[in-house]
Coordinates of C-alpha atoms in Angstrom, one line a residue:
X1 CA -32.7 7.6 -13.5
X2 CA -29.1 7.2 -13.0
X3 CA -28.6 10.4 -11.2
X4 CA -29.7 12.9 -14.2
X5 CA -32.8 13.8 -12.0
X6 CA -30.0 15.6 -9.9
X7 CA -29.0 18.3 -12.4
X8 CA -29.0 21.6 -10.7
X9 CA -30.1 20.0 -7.1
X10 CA -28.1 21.5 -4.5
X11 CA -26.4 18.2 -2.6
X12 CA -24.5 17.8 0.3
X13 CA -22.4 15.0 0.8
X14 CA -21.1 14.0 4.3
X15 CA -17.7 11.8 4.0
X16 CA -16.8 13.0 0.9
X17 CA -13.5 12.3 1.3
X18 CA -13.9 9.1 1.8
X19 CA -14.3 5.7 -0.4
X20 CA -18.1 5.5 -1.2
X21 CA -18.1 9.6 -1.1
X22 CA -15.8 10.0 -3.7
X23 CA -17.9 7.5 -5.9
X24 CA -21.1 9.5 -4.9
X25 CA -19.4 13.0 -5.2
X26 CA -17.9 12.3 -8.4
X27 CA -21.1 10.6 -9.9
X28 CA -23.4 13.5 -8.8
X29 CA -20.7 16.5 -9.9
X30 CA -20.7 14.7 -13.3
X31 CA -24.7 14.6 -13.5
X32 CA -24.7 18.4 -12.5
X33 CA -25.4 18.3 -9.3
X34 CA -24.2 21.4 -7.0
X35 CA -22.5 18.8 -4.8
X36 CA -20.7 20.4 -1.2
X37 CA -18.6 18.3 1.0
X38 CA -18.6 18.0 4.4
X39 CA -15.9 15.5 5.9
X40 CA -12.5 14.8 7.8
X41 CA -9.1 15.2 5.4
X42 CA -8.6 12.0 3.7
X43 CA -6.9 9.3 6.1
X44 CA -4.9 7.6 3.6
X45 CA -2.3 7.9 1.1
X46 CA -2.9 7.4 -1.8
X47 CA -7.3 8.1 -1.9
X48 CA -9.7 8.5 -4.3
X49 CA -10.7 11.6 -2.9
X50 CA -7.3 12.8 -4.2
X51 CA -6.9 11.0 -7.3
X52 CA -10.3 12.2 -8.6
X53 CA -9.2 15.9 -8.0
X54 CA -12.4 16.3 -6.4
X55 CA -11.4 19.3 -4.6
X56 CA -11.3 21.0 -7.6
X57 CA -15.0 20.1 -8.9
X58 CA -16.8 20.4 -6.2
X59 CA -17.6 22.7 -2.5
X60 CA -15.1 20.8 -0.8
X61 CA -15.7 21.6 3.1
X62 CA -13.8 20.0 6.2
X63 CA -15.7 19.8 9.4
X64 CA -15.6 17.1 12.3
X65 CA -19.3 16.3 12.9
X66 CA -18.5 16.2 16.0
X67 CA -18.4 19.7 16.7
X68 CA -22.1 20.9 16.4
X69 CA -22.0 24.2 16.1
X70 CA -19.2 24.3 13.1
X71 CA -21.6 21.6 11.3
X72 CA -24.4 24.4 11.6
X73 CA -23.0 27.2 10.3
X74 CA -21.6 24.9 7.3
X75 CA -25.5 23.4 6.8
X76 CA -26.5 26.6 7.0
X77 CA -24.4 28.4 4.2
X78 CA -24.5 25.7 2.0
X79 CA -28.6 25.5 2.1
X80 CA -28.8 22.2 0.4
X81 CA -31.7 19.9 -1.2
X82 CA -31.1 17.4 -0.3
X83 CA -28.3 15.4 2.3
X84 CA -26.6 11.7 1.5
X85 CA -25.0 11.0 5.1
X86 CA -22.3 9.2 4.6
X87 CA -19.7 10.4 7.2
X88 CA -18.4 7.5 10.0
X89 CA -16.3 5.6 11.7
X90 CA -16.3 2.7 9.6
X91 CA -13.9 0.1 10.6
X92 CA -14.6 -2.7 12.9
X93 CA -11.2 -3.2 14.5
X94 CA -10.5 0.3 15.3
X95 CA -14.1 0.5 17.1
X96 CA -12.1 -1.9 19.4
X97 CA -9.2 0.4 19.5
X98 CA -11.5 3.3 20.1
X99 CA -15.2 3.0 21.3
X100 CA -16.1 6.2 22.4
X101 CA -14.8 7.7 18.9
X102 CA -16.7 5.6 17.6
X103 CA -19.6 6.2 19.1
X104 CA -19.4 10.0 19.4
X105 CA -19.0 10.1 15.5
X106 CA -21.4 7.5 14.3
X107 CA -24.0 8.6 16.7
X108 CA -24.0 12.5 18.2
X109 CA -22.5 13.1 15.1
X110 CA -25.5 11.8 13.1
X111 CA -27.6 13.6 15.9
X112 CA -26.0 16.8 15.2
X113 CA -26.5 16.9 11.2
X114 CA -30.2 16.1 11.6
X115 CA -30.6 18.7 14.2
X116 CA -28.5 20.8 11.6
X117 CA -30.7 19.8 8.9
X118 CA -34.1 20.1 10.1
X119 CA -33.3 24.0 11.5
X120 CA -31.9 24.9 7.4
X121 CA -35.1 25.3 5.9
X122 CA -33.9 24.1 2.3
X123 CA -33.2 20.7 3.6
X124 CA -36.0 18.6 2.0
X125 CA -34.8 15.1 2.1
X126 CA -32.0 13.1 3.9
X127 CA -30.7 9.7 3.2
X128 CA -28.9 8.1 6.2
X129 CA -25.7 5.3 5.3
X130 CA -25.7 2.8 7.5
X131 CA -24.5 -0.7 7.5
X132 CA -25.7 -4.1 6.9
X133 CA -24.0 -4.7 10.4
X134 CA -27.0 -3.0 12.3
X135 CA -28.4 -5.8 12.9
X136 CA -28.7 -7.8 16.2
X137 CA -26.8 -11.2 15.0
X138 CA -28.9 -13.8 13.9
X139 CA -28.5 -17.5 12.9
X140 CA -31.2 -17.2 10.4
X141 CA -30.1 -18.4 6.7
X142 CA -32.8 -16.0 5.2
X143 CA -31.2 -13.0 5.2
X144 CA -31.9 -9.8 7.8
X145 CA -35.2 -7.8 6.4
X146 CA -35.5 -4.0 7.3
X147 CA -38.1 -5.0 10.5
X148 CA -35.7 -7.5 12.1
X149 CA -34.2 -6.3 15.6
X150 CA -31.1 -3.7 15.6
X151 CA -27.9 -4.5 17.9
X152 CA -24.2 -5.6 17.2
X153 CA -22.0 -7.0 19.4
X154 CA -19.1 -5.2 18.2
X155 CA -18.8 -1.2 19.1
X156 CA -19.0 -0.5 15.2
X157 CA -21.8 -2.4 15.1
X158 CA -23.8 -1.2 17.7
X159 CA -23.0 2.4 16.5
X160 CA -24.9 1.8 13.7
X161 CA -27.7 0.3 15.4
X162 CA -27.9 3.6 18.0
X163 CA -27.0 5.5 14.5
X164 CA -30.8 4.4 13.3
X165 CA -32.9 4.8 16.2
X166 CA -31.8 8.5 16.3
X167 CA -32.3 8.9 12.7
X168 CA -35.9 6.9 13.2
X169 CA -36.7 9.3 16.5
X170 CA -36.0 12.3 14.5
X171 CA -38.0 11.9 11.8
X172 CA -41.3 10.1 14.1
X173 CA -40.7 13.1 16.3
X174 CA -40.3 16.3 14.2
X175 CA -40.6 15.1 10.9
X176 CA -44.6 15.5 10.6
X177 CA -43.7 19.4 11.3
X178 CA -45.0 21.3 7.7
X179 CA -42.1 21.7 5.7
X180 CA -39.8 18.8 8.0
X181 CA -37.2 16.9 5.4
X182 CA -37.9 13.0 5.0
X183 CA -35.2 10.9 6.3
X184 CA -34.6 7.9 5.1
X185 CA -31.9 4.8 5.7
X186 CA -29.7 3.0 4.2
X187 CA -27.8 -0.8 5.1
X188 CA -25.8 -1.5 2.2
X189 CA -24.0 -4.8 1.8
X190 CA -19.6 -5.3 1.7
X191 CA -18.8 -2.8 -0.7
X192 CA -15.6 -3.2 -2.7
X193 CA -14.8 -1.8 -6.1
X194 CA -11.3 0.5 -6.8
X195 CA -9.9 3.8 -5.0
X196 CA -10.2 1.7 -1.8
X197 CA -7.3 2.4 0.1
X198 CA -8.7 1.9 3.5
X199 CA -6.3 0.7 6.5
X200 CA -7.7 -2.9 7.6
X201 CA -10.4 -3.6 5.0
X202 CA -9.7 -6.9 2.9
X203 CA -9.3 -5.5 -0.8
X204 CA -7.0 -2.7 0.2
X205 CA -5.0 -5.0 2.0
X206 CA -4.7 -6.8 -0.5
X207 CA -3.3 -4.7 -2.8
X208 CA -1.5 -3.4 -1.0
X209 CA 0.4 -6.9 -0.2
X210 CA 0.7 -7.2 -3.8
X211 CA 2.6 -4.0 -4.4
X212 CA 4.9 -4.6 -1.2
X213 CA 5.8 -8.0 -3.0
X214 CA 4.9 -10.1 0.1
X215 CA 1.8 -12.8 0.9
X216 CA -1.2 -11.1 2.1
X217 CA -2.6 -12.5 5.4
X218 CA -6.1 -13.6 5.7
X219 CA -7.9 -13.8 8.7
X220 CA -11.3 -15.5 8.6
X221 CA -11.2 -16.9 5.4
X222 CA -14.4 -18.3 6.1
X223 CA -17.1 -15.7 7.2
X224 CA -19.6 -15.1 4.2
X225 CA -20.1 -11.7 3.3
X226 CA -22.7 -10.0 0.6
X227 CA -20.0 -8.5 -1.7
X228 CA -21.2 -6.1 -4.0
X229 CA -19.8 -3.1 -6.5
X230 CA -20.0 0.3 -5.0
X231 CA -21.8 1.4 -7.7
X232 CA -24.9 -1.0 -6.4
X233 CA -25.8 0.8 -3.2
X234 CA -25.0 4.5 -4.9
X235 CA -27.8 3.6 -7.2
X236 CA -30.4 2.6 -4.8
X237 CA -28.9 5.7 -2.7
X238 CA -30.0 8.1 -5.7
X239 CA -33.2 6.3 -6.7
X240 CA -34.4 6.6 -3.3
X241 CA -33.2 10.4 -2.5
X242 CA -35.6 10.8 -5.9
X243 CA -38.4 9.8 -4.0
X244 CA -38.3 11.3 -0.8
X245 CA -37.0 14.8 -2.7
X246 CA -40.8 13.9 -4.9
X247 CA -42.2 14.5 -1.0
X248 CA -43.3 10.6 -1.0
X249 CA -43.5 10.0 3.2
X250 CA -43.6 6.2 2.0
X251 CA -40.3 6.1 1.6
X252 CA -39.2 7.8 4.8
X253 CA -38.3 4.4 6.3
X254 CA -35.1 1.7 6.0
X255 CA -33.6 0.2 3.2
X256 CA -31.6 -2.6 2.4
X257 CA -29.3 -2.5 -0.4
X258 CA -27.5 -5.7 -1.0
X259 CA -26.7 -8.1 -3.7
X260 CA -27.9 -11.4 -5.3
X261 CA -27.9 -14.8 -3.5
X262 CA -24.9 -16.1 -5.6
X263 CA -22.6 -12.9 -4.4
X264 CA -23.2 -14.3 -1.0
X265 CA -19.4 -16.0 -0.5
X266 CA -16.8 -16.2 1.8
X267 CA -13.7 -14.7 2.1
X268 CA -11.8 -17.3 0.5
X269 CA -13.5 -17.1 -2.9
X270 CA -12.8 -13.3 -3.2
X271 CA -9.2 -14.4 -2.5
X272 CA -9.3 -16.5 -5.1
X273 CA -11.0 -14.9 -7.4
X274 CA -9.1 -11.7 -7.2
X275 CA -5.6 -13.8 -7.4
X276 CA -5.0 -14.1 -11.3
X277 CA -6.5 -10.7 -11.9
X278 CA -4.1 -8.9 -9.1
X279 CA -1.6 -11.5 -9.5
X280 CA -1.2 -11.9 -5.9
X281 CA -0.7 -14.5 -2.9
X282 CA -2.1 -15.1 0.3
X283 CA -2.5 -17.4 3.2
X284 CA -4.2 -17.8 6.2
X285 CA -3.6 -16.0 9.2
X286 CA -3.3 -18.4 12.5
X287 CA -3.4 -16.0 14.9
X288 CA -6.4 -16.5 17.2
X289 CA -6.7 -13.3 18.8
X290 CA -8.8 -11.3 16.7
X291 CA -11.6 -9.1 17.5
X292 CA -14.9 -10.9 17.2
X293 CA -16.6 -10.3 13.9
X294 CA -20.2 -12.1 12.0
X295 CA -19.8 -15.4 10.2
X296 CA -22.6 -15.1 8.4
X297 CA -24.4 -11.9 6.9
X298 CA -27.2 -11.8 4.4
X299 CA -29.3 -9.0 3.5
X300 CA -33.2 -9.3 2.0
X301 CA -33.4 -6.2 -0.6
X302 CA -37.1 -7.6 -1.2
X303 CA -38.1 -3.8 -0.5
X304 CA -36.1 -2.3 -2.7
X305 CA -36.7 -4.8 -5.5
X306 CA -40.4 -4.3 -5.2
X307 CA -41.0 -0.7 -4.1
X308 CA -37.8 0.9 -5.7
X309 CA -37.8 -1.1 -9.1
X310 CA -33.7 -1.7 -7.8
X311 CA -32.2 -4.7 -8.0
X312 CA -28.3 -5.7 -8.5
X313 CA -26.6 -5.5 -12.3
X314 CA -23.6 -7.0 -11.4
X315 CA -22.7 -10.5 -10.9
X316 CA -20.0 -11.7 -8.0
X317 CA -17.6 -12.4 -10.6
X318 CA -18.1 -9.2 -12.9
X319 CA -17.5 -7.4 -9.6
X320 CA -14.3 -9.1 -8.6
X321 CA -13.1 -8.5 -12.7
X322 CA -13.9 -5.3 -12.4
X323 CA -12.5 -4.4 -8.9
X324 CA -9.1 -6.3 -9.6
X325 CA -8.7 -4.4 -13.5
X326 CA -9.4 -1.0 -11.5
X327 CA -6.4 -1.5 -9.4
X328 CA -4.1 -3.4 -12.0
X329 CA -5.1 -0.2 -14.5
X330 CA -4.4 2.0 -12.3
X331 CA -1.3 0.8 -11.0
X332 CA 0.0 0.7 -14.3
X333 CA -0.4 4.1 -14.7
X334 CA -3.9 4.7 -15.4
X335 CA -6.1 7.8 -14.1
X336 CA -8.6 7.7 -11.2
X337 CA -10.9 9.5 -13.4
X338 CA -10.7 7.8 -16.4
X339 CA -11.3 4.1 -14.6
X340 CA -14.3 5.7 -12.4
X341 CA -15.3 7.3 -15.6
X342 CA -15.4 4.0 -17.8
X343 CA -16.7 1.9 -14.7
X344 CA -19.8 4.8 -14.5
X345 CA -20.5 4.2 -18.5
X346 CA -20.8 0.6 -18.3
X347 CA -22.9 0.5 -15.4
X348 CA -25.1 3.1 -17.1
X349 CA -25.8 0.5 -20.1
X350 CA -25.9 -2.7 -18.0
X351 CA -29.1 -4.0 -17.6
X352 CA -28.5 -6.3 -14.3

């Protein structure tokens, strides 16, 4: 598969402009795909968004989903295949900061693309991005499966809990219609990998500690996390958009995308494994008053595995080697393009 399938499809990408949409826009516009954007301006500076010169490549679009009659007309003109909705508020901390944002993009503005999508007759299949942090929080060791409760404690995380019951209403509701697009979703594990640049996620931080010359500060170094290459959950994206574009109503459901057992480690052993390839330092952060976050997350991808024929190519410690050499490379003066471009090749001919 590998996204060669997508030649010629008509794709629209929400979030472009952000981390895992600049992987997916720049992996689909090099496939063939007619990939359109629909997103906020990029938050951060530098971001891969930027360095890719994906403005240049592709139907690059800005548009708060927020406002529901500017996301129409844009759904509408662009008359796309097939949707990958990627578009959020995706930090944890600032859903603290900001809970109604939060919820009024993670939620009405998942509600307005659908009601966008299902009124644009091309629409034939839609792939909802979630998070692995949907979940109501569970002491289980077994990892969360797609039928386990929904909740969060945090606002992020119950965002993306609300986030799936609307995209599970609209498609039990209108989605028998003749002609209705499949929706589908997605809860992907911690995904790291370069062009992350992201204020108050754990890699970017770190880097950017190491370029400011100072130690970076960890705050939980203990919480277990299912880290996993970007590239991971793209794939399973792509495979399943294939299906549900094939008109398959099996695969109108949820999906878990994570990684193998042995990727299951805290936040410690990143740390250190990331230190001699970035060359940086870091201690523990004392301070007790931080947000409340999950120890302990887990994802089962037994679905996926079986139904999808995806499973996980890269190992814990490929994906730390490879994330740390993206940003040294690059650093050193390297291009976006050529680093995303090498990193797509070799997960091409890896055979997990």
């Amino acid at each position: 598969m590998m996204a060669s399938s997508y030649s010629g499809k008509r794709v629209l990408i929400t979030g472009h402009t952000g981390f895992k949409g600049s992987w997916l826009s720049h992996w689909l516009n090099a496939r063939g795909a007619q990939v359109s954007g629909l997103a906020l301006a990029p938050e951060t500076q530098p971001n891969l968004f930027n360095e890719l010169g994906l403005a240049q490549h592709i139907d690059h679009r800005l548009c708060d989903l927020r406002d529901r009659d500017a996301l129409a007309r844009h759904v509408a003109a662009i008359q796309p295949e097939i949707v990958f909705h990627l578009a959020a508020q995706a930090l944890v901390r600032r859903s603290y900061q900001n809970p109604v944002e939060t919820f009024a993009t993670n939620v009405m503005g998942t509600a307005h693309l659908l009601e966008s999508c299902f009124a644009t007759s091309s629409v034939r299949a839609i792939v909802v991005v979630t998070s692995d942090k949907c979940y109501a929080p569970s002491s289980s060791a077994w990892g969360y499966r797609e039928c386990d409760p929904l909740g969060g404690h945090d606002p992020y995380s119950a965002s993306k809990a609300c986030e799936e019951w609307v995209a599970t209403a609209w498609q039990k509701s209108f989605g028998g219609k003749a002609g209705a697009p499949l929706i589908a979703t997605t809860r992907a594990g911690n995904v790291i990998g370069g062009g992350d640049w992201a204020e108050d996620r754990l890699i970017p931080d770190l880097v950017r500690a190491r370029q400011a010359h100072q130690s970076a500060r960890i705050r939980n170094p203990n919480a277990v996390r299912p880290w996993q290459h970007v590239l991971e959950p793209l794939a399973g994206y792509l495979q399943l958009g294939e299906r549900l574009l094939a008109e398959d109503g099996k695969y109108a459901c949820a999906w878990n995308f994570g990684p193998e057992i042995g990727a299951m480690r805290p936040v410690a052993d990143l740390c250190a494994a990331l230190e001699p390839v970035l060359g940086l330092d870091w201690q523990i952060d004392a301070t007790t008053e931080h947000p409340h976050e999950a120890e302990f997350l887990r994802l089962d991808s037994s679905r996926a595995r079986l139904l999808l024929d995806w499973q996980p190519r890269w190992s814990f410690d490929e994906t730390m080697q490879l994330t740390g050499q993206w940003y040294a490379r690059h650093a050193a003066g390297e291009s976006a393009r050529d680093l995303c471009n090498e990193q797509l090749q070799k997960y091409r001919n890896s055979n997990g």
